Amino acid sequence: MKGMNNFRTISQIITPQLVIEGAGVLLRRSFAPHPSNKYDPFLLFDHFAFNNPLEGPVRGFPMHPHRGIETVTYMLDGSVNHRDSLGNAGLIGPGDVQWMTSGRGILHEEMPRRGESGNILGFQLWVNLPAAKKMGQPRYQEIKSSAIPLIEKNGATIRLVAGNFDGIYGPATEISASPLYMDVELAPASKFVHPIPKGHAALAYIFEGMGEFCGEAIQSVSMAVFNDDGEKVEINSETGVRFMLIAGAPFKEPIVPYGPFVMNTQEEIRQALADLRNGSFVQ
Ligand code: FE
């Protein structure tokens, strides 16, 4: 029943597709940048897991550019070794988040490494930037696991990366899309309700177990897309479930994606390619 009790309804359930990116990295991709901008302000969601034999050998993402977007890397197991054109270098370890705002341009390398378990499990979300900030200064927020609030409430264990939960704020701040990004684990026979502003895009990436998302039974691994019709989401689980809850304010601007660039016009894409060729991409 649409909009009943201000609860949102589900508009789409996406089964992630296996795709190959970078130097042969096999990913589960829910969606990628597209001119339809259906998940505005979100552009892409990838889930990478290396647990032989399915994904094969660990490969990575050698030096590549980005312009006009933010990339959010969240690791649960293993790590990603990264370095970039600004001189940053480091390891994104288990539980850590890297929130990278490319602005006008960065070049970076992202190389996954196995952890003690021998596995790699992580996620990358791309968030759009508004036209006015696409050519801004690049910025990195390196968020260590210990800086992410861990909240326990009524059978829910929440790691809050960005946004507000019961007056607690996640450490990723000053993001144009006003995002909510949290990792939620529900114990068996528990229920979770969270407000999401009307009009904001909302997604749940279900990667373990199963639950009822606003009345629809959804099993891992799936991306659930909520309609923007209500002001809260409700998730119930009999057997336990773990998901990422992601929400943000849409920019409602046209987008022109081209590989690692997402701009607003074709001319801006031509400019990005010209800047790369003539060496002025990174300043
Ligand atoms: Fe990248």
CSV table of C-alpha atoms and ligand atoms in Angstrom, one decimal:
chain,number,residue,atom,x,y,z
A,1,MET,CA,0.0,0.0,0.0
A,2,LYS,CA,1.8,3.0,-1.3
A,3,GLY,CA,2.9,5.6,1.1
A,4,MET,CA,1.0,4.0,4.0
A,5,ASN,CA,2.1,5.4,7.4
A,6,ASN,CA,4.7,7.4,5.7
A,7,PHE,CA,6.8,4.3,4.9
A,8,ARG,CA,8.5,4.2,1.6
A,9,THR,CA,7.8,1.5,-0.9
A,10,ILE,CA,10.3,-0.5,-3.0
A,11,SER,CA,10.6,0.6,-6.6
A,12,GLN,CA,13.2,-1.8,-7.9
A,13,ILE,CA,15.3,-4.8,-6.8
A,14,ILE,CA,18.6,-5.1,-8.7
A,15,THR,CA,20.5,-8.3,-8.9
A,16,PRO,CA,24.2,-7.2,-9.2
A,17,GLN,CA,25.9,-8.2,-12.4
A,18,LEU,CA,29.4,-9.6,-12.6
A,19,VAL,CA,31.6,-7.2,-14.5
A,20,ILE,CA,35.3,-6.9,-15.1
A,21,GLU,CA,37.0,-3.5,-14.3
A,22,GLY,CA,40.5,-2.1,-13.9
A,23,ALA,CA,43.2,-4.7,-14.5
A,24,GLY,CA,40.8,-7.6,-14.6
A,25,VAL,CA,39.0,-7.1,-11.2
A,26,LEU,CA,35.7,-9.1,-11.1
A,27,LEU,CA,33.0,-7.0,-9.4
A,28,ARG,CA,29.3,-7.3,-8.5
A,29,ARG,CA,27.9,-4.1,-10.0
A,30,SER,CA,24.5,-2.9,-9.0
A,31,PHE,CA,24.5,0.2,-11.3
A,32,ALA,CA,27.0,2.4,-13.1
A,33,PRO,CA,26.9,6.1,-14.4
A,34,HIS,CA,24.2,6.5,-17.0
A,35,PRO,CA,22.7,9.7,-18.6
A,36,SER,CA,19.3,8.7,-17.1
A,37,ASN,CA,20.8,9.4,-13.6
A,38,LYS,CA,18.1,7.2,-12.1
A,39,TYR,CA,19.7,7.0,-8.6
A,40,ASP,CA,20.7,10.7,-8.4
A,41,PRO,CA,22.9,11.7,-6.5
A,42,PHE,CA,24.4,8.2,-6.6
A,43,LEU,CA,26.3,7.1,-9.8
A,44,LEU,CA,27.7,3.6,-9.1
A,45,PHE,CA,27.8,0.9,-6.6
A,46,ASP,CA,30.3,-2.0,-6.7
A,47,HIS,CA,30.9,-4.9,-4.3
A,48,PHE,CA,34.2,-6.6,-4.6
A,49,ALA,CA,35.1,-9.8,-2.9
A,50,PHE,CA,38.0,-12.1,-3.6
A,51,ASN,CA,37.2,-15.5,-2.2
A,52,ASN,CA,38.7,-18.1,-4.5
A,53,PRO,CA,37.8,-19.6,-6.8
A,54,LEU,CA,34.9,-17.4,-8.0
A,55,GLU,CA,36.8,-14.1,-8.4
A,56,GLY,CA,40.3,-15.6,-9.2
A,57,PRO,CA,43.6,-13.8,-8.5
A,58,VAL,CA,43.7,-10.4,-6.8
A,59,ARG,CA,44.0,-7.7,-9.3
A,60,GLY,CA,43.6,-3.9,-8.9
A,61,PHE,CA,43.1,-0.6,-10.4
A,62,PRO,CA,46.4,0.9,-11.7
A,63,MET,CA,46.8,4.7,-12.0
A,64,HIS,CA,43.6,6.3,-13.4
A,65,PRO,CA,42.0,9.7,-13.4
A,66,HIS,CA,38.7,11.0,-11.9
A,67,ARG,CA,36.9,14.3,-12.4
A,68,GLY,CA,33.5,15.5,-11.2
A,69,ILE,CA,32.7,12.8,-8.6
A,70,GLU,CA,33.3,11.4,-5.1
A,71,THR,CA,34.3,7.8,-4.6
A,72,VAL,CA,33.7,6.1,-1.3
A,73,THR,CA,35.6,2.9,-0.5
A,74,TYR,CA,34.5,0.9,2.5
A,75,MET,CA,36.5,-2.2,3.4
A,76,LEU,CA,35.2,-5.0,5.6
A,77,ASP,CA,38.0,-7.5,5.1
A,78,GLY,CA,41.4,-7.2,3.5
A,79,SER,CA,42.6,-3.8,2.5
A,80,VAL,CA,43.2,-1.4,-0.5
A,81,ASN,CA,46.6,0.1,-0.9
A,82,HIS,CA,46.3,3.5,-2.6
A,83,ARG,CA,48.4,6.4,-3.8
A,84,ASP,CA,47.5,9.5,-5.8
A,85,SER,CA,48.7,12.6,-7.6
A,86,LEU,CA,48.4,14.8,-4.6
A,87,GLY,CA,51.1,12.8,-2.7
A,88,ASN,CA,48.7,10.8,-0.5
A,89,ALA,CA,49.4,7.1,0.1
A,90,GLY,CA,48.1,4.6,2.5
A,91,LEU,CA,46.2,1.5,3.3
A,92,ILE,CA,42.4,1.4,3.7
A,93,GLY,CA,42.1,-1.5,6.2
A,94,PRO,CA,39.2,-3.5,7.5
A,95,GLY,CA,36.5,-1.2,8.7
A,96,ASP,CA,38.1,1.9,7.2
A,97,VAL,CA,36.6,4.3,4.8
A,98,GLN,CA,38.1,6.5,2.2
A,99,TRP,CA,35.9,9.4,1.0
A,100,MET,CA,37.6,10.9,-2.0
A,101,THR,CA,36.3,14.1,-3.6
A,102,SER,CA,38.0,14.3,-7.0
A,103,GLY,CA,36.8,17.8,-7.9
A,104,ARG,CA,38.6,18.9,-11.0
A,105,GLY,CA,41.0,16.0,-11.0
A,106,ILE,CA,43.0,13.4,-9.3
A,107,LEU,CA,45.0,10.4,-10.6
A,108,HIS,CA,45.1,7.5,-8.3
A,109,GLU,CA,45.9,3.8,-7.9
A,110,GLU,CA,43.8,1.4,-5.8
A,111,MET,CA,45.3,-2.1,-5.2
A,112,PRO,CA,43.4,-4.6,-3.1
A,113,ARG,CA,45.4,-6.8,-0.7
A,114,ARG,CA,44.3,-10.0,1.1
A,115,GLY,CA,43.9,-9.8,4.9
A,116,GLU,CA,44.6,-12.4,7.5
A,117,SER,CA,41.5,-14.4,6.5
A,118,GLY,CA,42.8,-14.6,3.0
A,119,ASN,CA,39.8,-12.7,1.7
A,120,ILE,CA,39.0,-9.3,0.4
A,121,LEU,CA,35.6,-7.8,0.9
A,122,GLY,CA,34.8,-4.1,0.1
A,123,PHE,CA,32.4,-1.7,-1.5
A,124,GLN,CA,32.8,1.4,-3.7
A,125,LEU,CA,30.1,4.0,-4.0
A,126,TRP,CA,30.3,6.9,-6.4
A,127,VAL,CA,28.5,10.1,-5.4
A,128,ASN,CA,27.9,12.9,-7.8
A,129,LEU,CA,29.1,16.5,-7.3
A,130,PRO,CA,26.9,19.5,-8.2
A,131,ALA,CA,27.9,21.4,-11.3
A,132,ALA,CA,29.3,24.2,-9.2
A,133,LYS,CA,31.7,21.9,-7.4
A,134,LYS,CA,32.9,19.6,-10.2
A,135,MET,CA,35.9,21.7,-10.9
A,136,GLY,CA,36.7,22.3,-7.2
A,137,GLN,CA,39.8,21.3,-5.2
A,138,PRO,CA,40.3,17.6,-4.7
A,139,ARG,CA,39.9,16.4,-1.1
A,140,TYR,CA,40.4,13.2,0.8
A,141,GLN,CA,38.8,12.0,4.1
A,142,GLU,CA,40.7,9.1,5.5
A,143,ILE,CA,38.4,7.6,8.1
A,144,LYS,CA,39.9,4.9,10.4
A,145,SER,CA,37.6,2.2,11.7
A,146,SER,CA,38.0,3.5,15.2
A,147,ALA,CA,36.5,6.9,14.2
A,148,ILE,CA,33.3,5.3,12.9
A,149,PRO,CA,30.5,5.3,15.6
A,150,LEU,CA,29.3,1.8,16.5
A,151,ILE,CA,25.7,2.0,17.7
A,152,GLU,CA,23.7,-0.9,19.2
A,153,LYS,CA,20.0,-0.6,19.3
A,154,ASN,CA,17.2,-3.1,19.6
A,155,GLY,CA,19.1,-5.9,17.8
A,156,ALA,CA,20.7,-3.6,15.3
A,157,THR,CA,24.4,-3.0,15.1
A,158,ILE,CA,25.2,0.1,13.1
A,159,ARG,CA,28.4,1.6,11.8
A,160,LEU,CA,27.6,5.2,10.9
A,161,VAL,CA,29.9,6.5,8.1
A,162,ALA,CA,27.9,9.6,7.1
A,163,GLY,CA,24.7,11.2,8.2
A,164,ASN,CA,22.7,11.2,11.4
A,165,PHE,CA,21.4,8.4,13.6
A,166,ASP,CA,19.6,9.4,16.9
A,167,GLY,CA,21.6,12.6,17.1
A,168,ILE,CA,25.0,10.8,16.4
A,169,TYR,CA,26.8,12.0,13.3
A,170,GLY,CA,29.1,9.9,11.0
A,171,PRO,CA,32.6,11.2,10.5
A,172,ALA,CA,32.4,11.9,6.7
A,173,THR,CA,31.3,15.5,6.6
A,174,GLU,CA,30.7,18.5,4.2
A,175,ILE,CA,29.6,16.2,1.4
A,176,SER,CA,27.4,18.1,-1.2
A,177,ALA,CA,24.8,15.2,-1.4
A,178,SER,CA,24.0,15.3,2.4
A,179,PRO,CA,24.4,11.6,2.4
A,180,LEU,CA,23.5,8.9,4.9
A,181,TYR,CA,25.8,5.9,4.7
A,182,MET,CA,25.6,3.2,7.2
A,183,ASP,CA,26.3,-0.5,7.6
A,184,VAL,CA,23.5,-2.2,9.5
A,185,GLU,CA,23.5,-5.7,10.9
A,186,LEU,CA,20.1,-7.0,12.2
A,187,ALA,CA,20.1,-9.9,14.7
A,188,PRO,CA,17.4,-12.6,14.1
A,189,ALA,CA,13.9,-11.4,15.0
A,190,SER,CA,14.6,-7.7,15.0
A,191,LYS,CA,13.3,-4.6,13.4
A,192,PHE,CA,14.9,-1.4,12.3
A,193,VAL,CA,13.2,1.9,11.4
A,194,HIS,CA,15.0,4.9,10.1
A,195,PRO,CA,13.8,8.3,8.9
A,196,ILE,CA,14.9,9.5,5.4
A,197,PRO,CA,13.9,13.0,4.2
A,198,LYS,CA,11.2,13.0,1.5
A,199,GLY,CA,12.7,13.4,-2.0
A,200,HIS,CA,16.1,11.9,-1.0
A,201,ALA,CA,17.2,8.9,-3.0
A,202,ALA,CA,17.4,5.8,-0.8
A,203,LEU,CA,19.1,2.4,-1.4
A,204,ALA,CA,19.8,-0.7,0.6
A,205,TYR,CA,22.5,-3.1,-0.5
A,206,ILE,CA,21.7,-6.5,1.1
A,207,PHE,CA,24.9,-8.5,1.2
A,208,GLU,CA,24.2,-11.1,4.0
A,209,GLY,CA,21.0,-12.9,5.0
A,210,MET,CA,17.5,-11.8,4.1
A,211,GLY,CA,14.8,-9.5,5.4
A,212,GLU,CA,11.6,-7.6,4.7
A,213,PHE,CA,12.3,-4.2,3.3
A,214,CYS,CA,9.2,-2.0,3.6
A,215,GLY,CA,7.1,-5.1,3.3
A,216,GLU,CA,9.1,-6.9,0.5
A,217,ALA,CA,11.1,-10.0,1.2
A,218,ILE,CA,14.5,-9.5,-0.2
A,219,GLN,CA,17.4,-11.9,-0.2
A,220,SER,CA,21.2,-11.2,-0.4
A,221,VAL,CA,22.9,-10.3,-2.7
A,222,SER,CA,20.5,-7.5,-3.9
A,223,MET,CA,20.3,-3.8,-4.2
A,224,ALA,CA,16.9,-2.5,-3.1
A,225,VAL,CA,15.8,0.9,-4.5
A,226,PHE,CA,13.2,2.8,-2.5
A,227,ASN,CA,10.6,5.1,-4.0
A,228,ASP,CA,10.9,8.7,-2.7
A,229,ASP,CA,7.3,8.6,-1.4
A,230,GLY,CA,7.7,8.3,2.3
A,231,GLU,CA,9.7,9.6,5.2
A,232,LYS,CA,11.0,6.4,6.7
A,233,VAL,CA,12.2,2.9,5.9
A,234,GLU,CA,11.4,-0.2,8.0
A,235,ILE,CA,13.4,-3.4,7.8
A,236,ASN,CA,12.4,-6.7,9.6
A,237,SER,CA,14.4,-9.9,9.7
A,238,GLU,CA,13.5,-13.3,11.1
A,239,THR,CA,16.9,-14.8,10.4
A,240,GLY,CA,19.2,-11.9,10.4
A,241,VAL,CA,20.4,-9.6,7.6
A,242,ARG,CA,23.2,-7.2,6.9
A,243,PHE,CA,22.9,-4.3,4.5
A,244,MET,CA,24.3,-0.8,3.6
A,245,LEU,CA,21.6,1.9,3.9
A,246,ILE,CA,22.5,4.8,1.6
A,247,ALA,CA,20.5,8.0,1.0
A,248,GLY,CA,21.1,11.4,-0.3
A,249,ALA,CA,19.7,14.6,-1.8
A,250,PRO,CA,19.5,14.5,-5.7
A,251,PHE,CA,21.1,17.4,-7.6
A,252,LYS,CA,18.6,17.2,-10.5
A,253,GLU,CA,21.2,18.2,-13.1
A,254,PRO,CA,21.9,16.5,-16.4
A,255,ILE,CA,25.0,14.3,-16.4
A,256,VAL,CA,27.4,13.1,-19.1
A,257,PRO,CA,29.4,10.2,-17.9
A,258,TYR,CA,32.5,9.0,-19.6
A,259,GLY,CA,34.5,6.3,-17.9
A,260,PRO,CA,36.0,7.8,-14.7
A,261,PHE,CA,34.6,11.3,-15.4
A,262,VAL,CA,31.1,12.4,-14.7
A,263,MET,CA,30.4,16.0,-16.0
A,264,ASN,CA,27.3,17.9,-17.0
A,265,THR,CA,28.0,18.5,-20.7
A,266,GLN,CA,29.8,16.8,-23.6
A,267,GLU,CA,32.1,19.8,-23.9
A,268,GLU,CA,33.3,19.3,-20.3
A,269,ILE,CA,34.1,15.7,-21.1
A,270,ARG,CA,36.1,16.9,-24.2
A,271,GLN,CA,37.9,19.3,-21.9
A,272,ALA,CA,38.8,16.6,-19.4
A,273,LEU,CA,40.3,14.4,-22.1
A,274,ALA,CA,42.2,17.4,-23.5
A,275,ASP,CA,43.5,18.3,-20.0
A,276,LEU,CA,44.7,14.7,-19.6
A,277,ARG,CA,46.5,14.8,-23.0
A,278,ASN,CA,48.2,18.2,-22.4
A,279,GLY,CA,49.2,17.4,-18.8
A,280,SER,CA,47.0,20.0,-17.1
A,281,PHE,CA,44.5,17.5,-15.6
A,282,VAL,CA,46.2,17.6,-12.2
A,283,GLN,CA,47.2,21.0,-10.8
B,1,FE,FE,39.3,5.2,-8.7
